[in-house]
């Protein structure tokens, strides 16, 4: 996966993350594909949520993963 690091001066970027809680069941074997994940959500999904955040990097002085300007 590529780092979430917008180009300097490129403006605001939105990032959306979907979260799903699954009830008890068989664990995935290895890394599941889209179809297996969708089936598990349909059969065992008990809750869901979404987190949307924005990030702007006005210049090249701060790199992703750094601690400068971090929010606690």
XYZ file of C-alpha atoms in Angstrom:
72
model
C 0.000 0.000 0.000
C 1.246 3.469 -0.839
C 1.745 5.987 1.966
C -1.004 8.542 2.468
C 1.142 11.531 1.586
C -0.370 14.170 -0.723
C 2.036 16.063 -2.979
C 3.305 19.365 -1.523
C 0.958 22.257 -2.229
C -1.648 19.969 -3.850
C -4.467 21.038 -1.520
C -6.726 19.142 0.826
C -7.089 15.376 0.419
C -9.914 13.322 1.939
C -9.361 9.847 3.302
C -12.299 7.525 4.096
C -12.074 4.325 6.122
C -14.949 1.850 6.491
C -14.952 -0.319 9.603
C -16.942 -3.526 10.154
C -17.399 -5.652 13.278
C -18.045 -9.336 12.679
C -19.731 -11.797 15.016
C -18.222 -15.166 15.857
C -17.351 -17.489 13.007
C -14.557 -19.216 11.175
C -11.419 -17.080 10.836
C -10.176 -16.119 7.393
C -7.551 -18.426 5.941
C -4.718 -16.201 4.820
C -5.552 -12.862 3.243
C -9.204 -12.885 2.140
C -10.347 -11.545 -1.213
C -13.171 -9.073 -1.711
C -15.834 -11.766 -2.195
C -14.895 -13.576 1.027
C -14.910 -10.321 3.018
C -18.282 -9.256 1.577
C -19.796 -12.666 2.379
C -18.510 -12.465 5.982
C -19.982 -8.968 6.401
C -23.355 -10.070 5.022
C -23.479 -13.216 7.171
C -21.835 -12.039 10.415
C -21.828 -8.226 10.381
C -22.949 -6.759 13.719
C -21.834 -3.126 13.426
C -20.238 -0.718 10.991
C -18.848 2.789 10.944
C -16.959 5.261 8.816
C -14.111 7.611 9.590
C -13.451 10.472 7.179
C -10.438 12.697 7.636
C -8.701 15.426 5.682
C -5.040 16.226 5.339
C -3.190 19.100 3.703
C 0.543 19.420 3.269
C 1.162 22.965 2.023
C 4.876 22.475 1.350
C 7.532 19.769 1.295
C 8.825 20.400 4.812
C 6.812 17.657 6.555
C 6.908 14.018 5.455
C 4.230 11.406 6.233
C 4.981 9.409 9.362
C 6.868 12.260 11.017
C 5.983 13.644 14.444
C 6.057 17.329 13.548
C 2.536 18.750 13.843
C 1.089 15.424 15.036
C -2.356 15.471 16.639
C -2.815 13.423 19.807
